[in-house]
Amino acid sequence: MPQSSVKRFRTWLKRALPDGLVRRLRGRRTATTKQEGESGTYRGKETYTVITAVYNAEAYLDDYFESLYHQTISRENLRIITVDDGSTDGSADIIKAWQQKWPDAITYLHKENGGQASARNLGMRHAQTEWITFIDQDDFVSSDYFELVDRTIKKRPALQLVSCNYIYYLETTDEYRDTHALRYRFETGDSYFAFNNEDIPIQLSVTAAFFRLSLIGRYRLEADEGMKPVFEDALFVGQYLLSLEAGIVGFLSRPKYYYRKRQTADSGLDTSWSGSGRLLVVPRRGWLSLFEFAQEKKGFVPAYTQRAILYDLSWTVKRFMNHPERAEAVLDKEGEAEFCSLLRQVCAHIDLSVLASFPDRYLNYSQKRCLLFFFDPPGPVEERAYLRKVDLAKKRLLIETFSEDVSFFLDGGEVAPVESKAVQLWFFGTSAARSYERWIPYEDPRQIFFFGTDEVRGGILSVRGTSFVGSTAVGELLDRYTRSWSDYEQDGDVWIVMDRDTQADDNGEHFYRYLMREHPEQDAYFVLRQDSADWQRLQDEGFKMLAFGSAEHERILKSCSKIISSQAGYYVRSYFGDHFHDSKDFVFLQHGVNQNNFSNWLNTVPVSLFVTTIPQEYHSFTEDGSPYVYTPSQVSLTGFPRHDALLEKAQSAEESAPEILVNPTWRNDLAGPIIQNSALRETSPVFMESEYKRRWESLLASARLQEIAERYGCKVVFFPHANILPYVEEGMFTVPDYVELASADGDASIQDYFSRASVCITDYSSTIFDVAFLGKPCLYYQFDKDSFYAGSHSYIQGYFDYEKDGFGPIAETEDALLDELEQIAERGFVSAEEYTGRMDETFIFRDGRCCERVYEAIKGLDRPS
């Protein structure tokens, strides 16, 4: 290896591996005794004061003090002011113990609880050194942190502010990750900027930064104690930078500040979205105040201040754009109007050029277009489009634009789209922008492609991160889009079919069975984990099986032509972690009827064909102004493959005792981490304290439910969602003995449970559509309907209204639910006429030909236009 390469490798290794302090702290967490290190021998030029606000931090303070006590800089160069902000745990005792060990350095102050800003202000009033810094109570720093800063200040006395590298410490997995969103500041090493340079990088945090106390005093700066729940740091830093009259600002890559991501996710940043403060207080008291401060100090707003506000604003845009349920959870209509008014005032201080040049990694083009709605006037912006998909069989390109009046040209002649679709982009109850999906036909890759509007001729076309400006050959666009396809070259027309990797018995299995029976000429495989309970059953039936994750699975997956599945997770469509799935046709059979708005997820799935079941669902995808990016040719109204078998099974079912099927769906906020490349998840301790667990356990254990079952000769069957089953198996969710625990791991199919069910009780699960498909009574137990659409799940209210469109009564309490159940039982388990009418209007395919329609739709993908 060349010497230069060796040097680069050693540099990378040094940066990648934790420093000695990190290794020591890591070891101390697992050791039974505490090890004390020796103080460093480096004598610093400056003395530094660390100010820390402490509130109930007993679990973290030893790590915090260890990292300071074992610095390579002399302990005489450090002063630590810990401000106890009214802690009610053992924090004070830990601080005082360290104070006894290091009396010359540590000052302990106590105050009534008033928040982090007030604690920091008290600490600054007691500081006496020129340089101060802030380290949060649960964070720590590299052992050479202060030495490296001191050596830099010694060399560069003009420094007025120093920013240090920010590294995440993931408490749950004990990992260190250099993944902070602003890590660009340190990627090329140290950098320095004049105080009046418009390109000063974004600095929002007072932690990992050093300030001159003399300047803070001269400029009369302090943390805004009313600035909650966030942005008090950014406001202070922004005012400090704007106040500078000389000197430089430095960004140092080597000193590392370790920010702890707590296992409990209860930090101020984690919980800041739970109230209205981040949407009403932060814009008014934070963003606008900083703009006003800039005008007072400079007479204008520097670009670095605008970028800092845009960066903070970007998190709001990402969280709430196309997420009305999140806005409704924290703001009423008046609050939404107030936020929009504040945002218009904020945008009045941002130059269009700053917005246009703001990196896409923080605000993508569609998000910027939404923000433009709040500019007055909006002003001209560059016209950008995206090549979202190519269809080589039909020779067409799917182009996404954000202006309606876009013209497309091939070899200088205007060409009309063969299909168009408008997609609505929503932000706080406002239709802020639209995107347009258009299929553009071409005849020859050598044709020259060009697009633009009357105002902007020659727009920018983005293809896989590469920008093409002006005229470009179609072949160049295709080459860029298909660049990695050579690794996945198609070998014949081979179809991969699957449901979950762990479980079958869904649309995938039923469609594959149809292929075996009706189209044996089609070369197709069914994928499943070999240890699945369904493996042997399907193999015995004659399914051509591939073991998920095996070398053979990967080999055929690379060369197949189509991936057909009821699941759209990464482990299905993006197994290799790249764009390989775009070289195939991905056919999404769906797991359930799409009754809610899943656009924020599904719009990221590169679907060639979407299978839908009912007309309302189909139109929710395809009509203009819907939130989905899919055009009509990508969506097919066929019915579910599994409904053919379900209909046949129900028609041939023998008389049996009534069954009450209890089948709740899941809650995303209770889910543990995904186990890599799988549908499996780890269990989560949050589940044990959840209302979800308490309510469903209470229902199943209800003496009244058992009495109803006995009185009407019913069996009660609990069919848990796949994510609940591990909690049942591990004894974390109790199912009474009188209740039969249904499982897809048994001999019975979920189709058997649906066909035998006399009534189905769910909350929001789309599986109730299967029961309604058979015309059977349904009940909704929605004890948490307010929180369900406010973030506890990934659902956004869609076209389906449970009151107007549901297939049965809705109950919010256990007693009300059991009252409704008793009425259904008294009617002989027959639905009320109101609900049977809805069922008949909803399901237009009860002819046993759903699989046939799906097959024809898939074959149509290969037909030329």
mmCIF file with all atom_site columns, C-alpha atoms in Angstrom, residues 38-148:
data_model
loop_
_atom_site.group_PDB
_atom_site.id
_atom_site.type_symbol
_atom_site.label_atom_id
_atom_site.label_alt_id
_atom_site.label_comp_id
_atom_site.label_asym_id
_atom_site.label_entity_id
_atom_site.label_seq_id
_atom_site.pdbx_PDB_ins_code
_atom_site.Cartn_x
_atom_site.Cartn_y
_atom_site.Cartn_z
_atom_site.occupancy
_atom_site.B_iso_or_equiv
_atom_site.pdbx_formal_charge
_atom_site.auth_seq_id
_atom_site.auth_comp_id
_atom_site.auth_asym_id
_atom_site.auth_atom_id
_atom_site.pdbx_PDB_model_num
ATOM 1   C CA . GLU A 1 38  ? -4.498  10.337 36.335 1.00 0.00 ? 38  GLU A CA 1
ATOM 2   C CA . SER A 1 39  ? -4.780  14.009 35.538 1.00 0.00 ? 39  SER A CA 1
ATOM 3   C CA . GLY A 1 40  ? -3.062  15.168 32.326 1.00 0.00 ? 40  GLY A CA 1
ATOM 4   C CA . THR A 1 41  ? 0.236   16.953 32.376 1.00 0.00 ? 41  THR A CA 1
ATOM 5   C CA . TYR A 1 42  ? -0.575  19.534 29.699 1.00 0.00 ? 42  TYR A CA 1
ATOM 6   C CA . ARG A 1 43  ? -0.519  23.009 31.222 1.00 0.00 ? 43  ARG A CA 1
ATOM 7   C CA . GLY A 1 44  ? -2.986  25.231 29.398 1.00 0.00 ? 44  GLY A CA 1
ATOM 8   C CA . LYS A 1 45  ? -2.623  28.883 28.542 1.00 0.00 ? 45  LYS A CA 1
ATOM 9   C CA . GLU A 1 46  ? -6.226  29.634 29.486 1.00 0.00 ? 46  GLU A CA 1
ATOM 10  C CA . THR A 1 47  ? -8.485  28.535 32.315 1.00 0.00 ? 47  THR A CA 1
ATOM 11  C CA . TYR A 1 48  ? -11.933 27.320 31.258 1.00 0.00 ? 48  TYR A CA 1
ATOM 12  C CA . THR A 1 49  ? -15.223 27.354 33.138 1.00 0.00 ? 49  THR A CA 1
ATOM 13  C CA . VAL A 1 50  ? -17.734 24.622 32.396 1.00 0.00 ? 50  VAL A CA 1
ATOM 14  C CA . ILE A 1 51  ? -21.330 25.612 33.206 1.00 0.00 ? 51  ILE A CA 1
ATOM 15  C CA . THR A 1 52  ? -23.869 22.827 33.569 1.00 0.00 ? 52  THR A CA 1
ATOM 16  C CA . ALA A 1 53  ? -27.555 22.942 34.445 1.00 0.00 ? 53  ALA A CA 1
ATOM 17  C CA . VAL A 1 54  ? -28.493 19.849 36.447 1.00 0.00 ? 54  VAL A CA 1
ATOM 18  C CA . TYR A 1 55  ? -31.956 18.444 36.941 1.00 0.00 ? 55  TYR A CA 1
ATOM 19  C CA . ASN A 1 56  ? -32.512 14.841 38.100 1.00 0.00 ? 56  ASN A CA 1
ATOM 20  C CA . ALA A 1 57  ? -29.377 13.550 36.418 1.00 0.00 ? 57  ALA A CA 1
ATOM 21  C CA . GLU A 1 58  ? -28.082 11.049 38.948 1.00 0.00 ? 58  GLU A CA 1
ATOM 22  C CA . ALA A 1 59  ? -27.826 8.334  36.273 1.00 0.00 ? 59  ALA A CA 1
ATOM 23  C CA . TYR A 1 60  ? -25.432 10.402 34.162 1.00 0.00 ? 60  TYR A CA 1
ATOM 24  C CA . LEU A 1 61  ? -23.361 12.655 36.415 1.00 0.00 ? 61  LEU A CA 1
ATOM 25  C CA . ASP A 1 62  ? -20.536 10.206 37.066 1.00 0.00 ? 62  ASP A CA 1
ATOM 26  C CA . ASP A 1 63  ? -19.867 9.896  33.331 1.00 0.00 ? 63  ASP A CA 1
ATOM 27  C CA . TYR A 1 64  ? -19.987 13.680 33.067 1.00 0.00 ? 64  TYR A CA 1
ATOM 28  C CA . PHE A 1 65  ? -17.485 14.261 35.898 1.00 0.00 ? 65  PHE A CA 1
ATOM 29  C CA . GLU A 1 66  ? -15.230 11.384 34.816 1.00 0.00 ? 66  GLU A CA 1
ATOM 30  C CA . SER A 1 67  ? -14.781 12.979 31.408 1.00 0.00 ? 67  SER A CA 1
ATOM 31  C CA . LEU A 1 68  ? -13.695 16.261 33.007 1.00 0.00 ? 68  LEU A CA 1
ATOM 32  C CA . TYR A 1 69  ? -11.553 14.786 35.756 1.00 0.00 ? 69  TYR A CA 1
ATOM 33  C CA . HIS A 1 70  ? -9.496  12.738 33.297 1.00 0.00 ? 70  HIS A CA 1
ATOM 34  C CA . GLN A 1 71  ? -8.755  15.535 30.836 1.00 0.00 ? 71  GLN A CA 1
ATOM 35  C CA . THR A 1 72  ? -5.243  15.751 29.449 1.00 0.00 ? 72  THR A CA 1
ATOM 36  C CA . ILE A 1 73  ? -5.214  19.428 30.370 1.00 0.00 ? 73  ILE A CA 1
ATOM 37  C CA . SER A 1 74  ? -4.155  20.208 33.925 1.00 0.00 ? 74  SER A CA 1
ATOM 38  C CA . ARG A 1 75  ? -6.987  20.188 36.456 1.00 0.00 ? 75  ARG A CA 1
ATOM 39  C CA . GLU A 1 76  ? -5.843  23.652 37.485 1.00 0.00 ? 76  GLU A CA 1
ATOM 40  C CA . ASN A 1 77  ? -7.065  24.863 34.069 1.00 0.00 ? 77  ASN A CA 1
ATOM 41  C CA . LEU A 1 78  ? -10.654 23.806 34.708 1.00 0.00 ? 78  LEU A CA 1
ATOM 42  C CA . ARG A 1 79  ? -13.482 25.286 36.740 1.00 0.00 ? 79  ARG A CA 1
ATOM 43  C CA . ILE A 1 80  ? -16.888 23.609 36.901 1.00 0.00 ? 80  ILE A CA 1
ATOM 44  C CA . ILE A 1 81  ? -20.081 25.363 37.941 1.00 0.00 ? 81  ILE A CA 1
ATOM 45  C CA . THR A 1 82  ? -22.964 22.930 38.430 1.00 0.00 ? 82  THR A CA 1
ATOM 46  C CA . VAL A 1 83  ? -26.323 24.602 38.931 1.00 0.00 ? 83  VAL A CA 1
ATOM 47  C CA . ASP A 1 84  ? -28.814 22.261 40.573 1.00 0.00 ? 84  ASP A CA 1
ATOM 48  C CA . ASP A 1 85  ? -32.140 23.378 39.138 1.00 0.00 ? 85  ASP A CA 1
ATOM 49  C CA . GLY A 1 86  ? -34.278 21.944 41.941 1.00 0.00 ? 86  GLY A CA 1
ATOM 50  C CA . SER A 1 87  ? -33.425 18.248 41.457 1.00 0.00 ? 87  SER A CA 1
ATOM 51  C CA . THR A 1 88  ? -35.520 15.775 43.460 1.00 0.00 ? 88  THR A CA 1
ATOM 52  C CA . ASP A 1 89  ? -33.219 12.756 43.024 1.00 0.00 ? 89  ASP A CA 1
ATOM 53  C CA . GLY A 1 90  ? -29.693 12.106 44.245 1.00 0.00 ? 90  GLY A CA 1
ATOM 54  C CA . SER A 1 91  ? -27.967 14.550 41.875 1.00 0.00 ? 91  SER A CA 1
ATOM 55  C CA . ALA A 1 92  ? -26.871 16.896 44.701 1.00 0.00 ? 92  ALA A CA 1
ATOM 56  C CA . ASP A 1 93  ? -25.186 14.063 46.593 1.00 0.00 ? 93  ASP A CA 1
ATOM 57  C CA . ILE A 1 94  ? -23.199 13.004 43.513 1.00 0.00 ? 94  ILE A CA 1
ATOM 58  C CA . ILE A 1 95  ? -22.096 16.586 42.810 1.00 0.00 ? 95  ILE A CA 1
ATOM 59  C CA . LYS A 1 96  ? -21.023 17.102 46.422 1.00 0.00 ? 96  LYS A CA 1
ATOM 60  C CA . ALA A 1 97  ? -19.091 13.830 46.430 1.00 0.00 ? 97  ALA A CA 1
ATOM 61  C CA . TRP A 1 98  ? -17.159 14.996 43.372 1.00 0.00 ? 98  TRP A CA 1
ATOM 62  C CA . GLN A 1 99  ? -16.736 18.402 44.973 1.00 0.00 ? 99  GLN A CA 1
ATOM 63  C CA . GLN A 1 100 ? -14.985 16.758 47.922 1.00 0.00 ? 100 GLN A CA 1
ATOM 64  C CA . LYS A 1 101 ? -12.692 14.949 45.501 1.00 0.00 ? 101 LYS A CA 1
ATOM 65  C CA . TRP A 1 102 ? -11.988 18.079 43.406 1.00 0.00 ? 102 TRP A CA 1
ATOM 66  C CA . PRO A 1 103 ? -12.709 21.028 45.738 1.00 0.00 ? 103 PRO A CA 1
ATOM 67  C CA . ASP A 1 104 ? -10.699 23.688 43.909 1.00 0.00 ? 104 ASP A CA 1
ATOM 68  C CA . ALA A 1 105 ? -12.560 23.159 40.644 1.00 0.00 ? 105 ALA A CA 1
ATOM 69  C CA . ILE A 1 106 ? -16.216 22.438 41.396 1.00 0.00 ? 106 ILE A CA 1
ATOM 70  C CA . THR A 1 107 ? -18.755 25.039 42.504 1.00 0.00 ? 107 THR A CA 1
ATOM 71  C CA . TYR A 1 108 ? -22.189 23.777 43.509 1.00 0.00 ? 108 TYR A CA 1
ATOM 72  C CA . LEU A 1 109 ? -25.149 26.157 43.234 1.00 0.00 ? 109 LEU A CA 1
ATOM 73  C CA . HIS A 1 110 ? -28.759 25.343 44.045 1.00 0.00 ? 110 HIS A CA 1
ATOM 74  C CA . LYS A 1 111 ? -31.911 27.122 42.899 1.00 0.00 ? 111 LYS A CA 1
ATOM 75  C CA . GLU A 1 112 ? -35.614 26.458 42.594 1.00 0.00 ? 112 GLU A CA 1
ATOM 76  C CA . ASN A 1 113 ? -36.602 24.793 39.358 1.00 0.00 ? 113 ASN A CA 1
ATOM 77  C CA . GLY A 1 114 ? -36.792 27.379 36.610 1.00 0.00 ? 114 GLY A CA 1
ATOM 78  C CA . GLY A 1 115 ? -35.430 25.708 33.533 1.00 0.00 ? 115 GLY A CA 1
ATOM 79  C CA . GLN A 1 116 ? -32.103 25.275 31.807 1.00 0.00 ? 116 GLN A CA 1
ATOM 80  C CA . ALA A 1 117 ? -31.777 28.884 30.642 1.00 0.00 ? 117 ALA A CA 1
ATOM 81  C CA . SER A 1 118 ? -32.175 30.321 34.150 1.00 0.00 ? 118 SER A CA 1
ATOM 82  C CA . ALA A 1 119 ? -29.639 27.815 35.492 1.00 0.00 ? 119 ALA A CA 1
ATOM 83  C CA . ARG A 1 120 ? -27.112 28.754 32.829 1.00 0.00 ? 120 ARG A CA 1
ATOM 84  C CA . ASN A 1 121 ? -27.615 32.454 33.502 1.00 0.00 ? 121 ASN A CA 1
ATOM 85  C CA . LEU A 1 122 ? -26.889 31.877 37.207 1.00 0.00 ? 122 LEU A CA 1
ATOM 86  C CA . GLY A 1 123 ? -23.783 29.920 36.257 1.00 0.00 ? 123 GLY A CA 1
ATOM 87  C CA . MET A 1 124 ? -22.540 32.707 33.963 1.00 0.00 ? 124 MET A CA 1
ATOM 88  C CA . ARG A 1 125 ? -22.972 35.249 36.776 1.00 0.00 ? 125 ARG A CA 1
ATOM 89  C CA . HIS A 1 126 ? -20.616 33.160 38.952 1.00 0.00 ? 126 HIS A CA 1
ATOM 90  C CA . ALA A 1 127 ? -18.026 32.512 36.228 1.00 0.00 ? 127 ALA A CA 1
ATOM 91  C CA . GLN A 1 128 ? -14.728 34.378 36.447 1.00 0.00 ? 128 GLN A CA 1
ATOM 92  C CA . THR A 1 129 ? -12.595 33.043 33.586 1.00 0.00 ? 129 THR A CA 1
ATOM 93  C CA . GLU A 1 130 ? -12.343 34.614 30.127 1.00 0.00 ? 130 GLU A CA 1
ATOM 94  C CA . TRP A 1 131 ? -13.462 31.464 28.345 1.00 0.00 ? 131 TRP A CA 1
ATOM 95  C CA . ILE A 1 132 ? -16.631 29.570 29.272 1.00 0.00 ? 132 ILE A CA 1
ATOM 96  C CA . THR A 1 133 ? -18.337 26.566 27.764 1.00 0.00 ? 133 THR A CA 1
ATOM 97  C CA . PHE A 1 134 ? -21.469 24.537 28.426 1.00 0.00 ? 134 PHE A CA 1
ATOM 98  C CA . ILE A 1 135 ? -21.702 20.751 28.778 1.00 0.00 ? 135 ILE A CA 1
ATOM 99  C CA . ASP A 1 136 ? -25.072 19.162 29.420 1.00 0.00 ? 136 ASP A CA 1
ATOM 100 C CA . GLN A 1 137 ? -25.537 16.952 32.460 1.00 0.00 ? 137 GLN A CA 1
ATOM 101 C CA . ASP A 1 138 ? -25.868 13.705 30.522 1.00 0.00 ? 138 ASP A CA 1
ATOM 102 C CA . ASP A 1 139 ? -23.097 14.369 27.996 1.00 0.00 ? 139 ASP A CA 1
ATOM 103 C CA . PHE A 1 140 ? -19.313 14.035 28.127 1.00 0.00 ? 140 PHE A CA 1
ATOM 104 C CA . VAL A 1 141 ? -16.258 15.043 26.105 1.00 0.00 ? 141 VAL A CA 1
ATOM 105 C CA . SER A 1 142 ? -13.093 13.454 24.729 1.00 0.00 ? 142 SER A CA 1
ATOM 106 C CA . SER A 1 143 ? -10.106 13.367 27.073 1.00 0.00 ? 143 SER A CA 1
ATOM 107 C CA . ASP A 1 144 ? -8.133  15.860 24.932 1.00 0.00 ? 144 ASP A CA 1
ATOM 108 C CA . TYR A 1 145 ? -11.126 18.183 24.464 1.00 0.00 ? 145 TYR A CA 1
ATOM 109 C CA . PHE A 1 146 ? -9.785  21.150 26.428 1.00 0.00 ? 146 PHE A CA 1
ATOM 110 C CA . GLU A 1 147 ? -6.169  20.631 25.418 1.00 0.00 ? 147 GLU A CA 1
ATOM 111 C CA . LEU A 1 148 ? -6.994  20.804 21.716 1.00 0.00 ? 148 LEU A CA 1
#
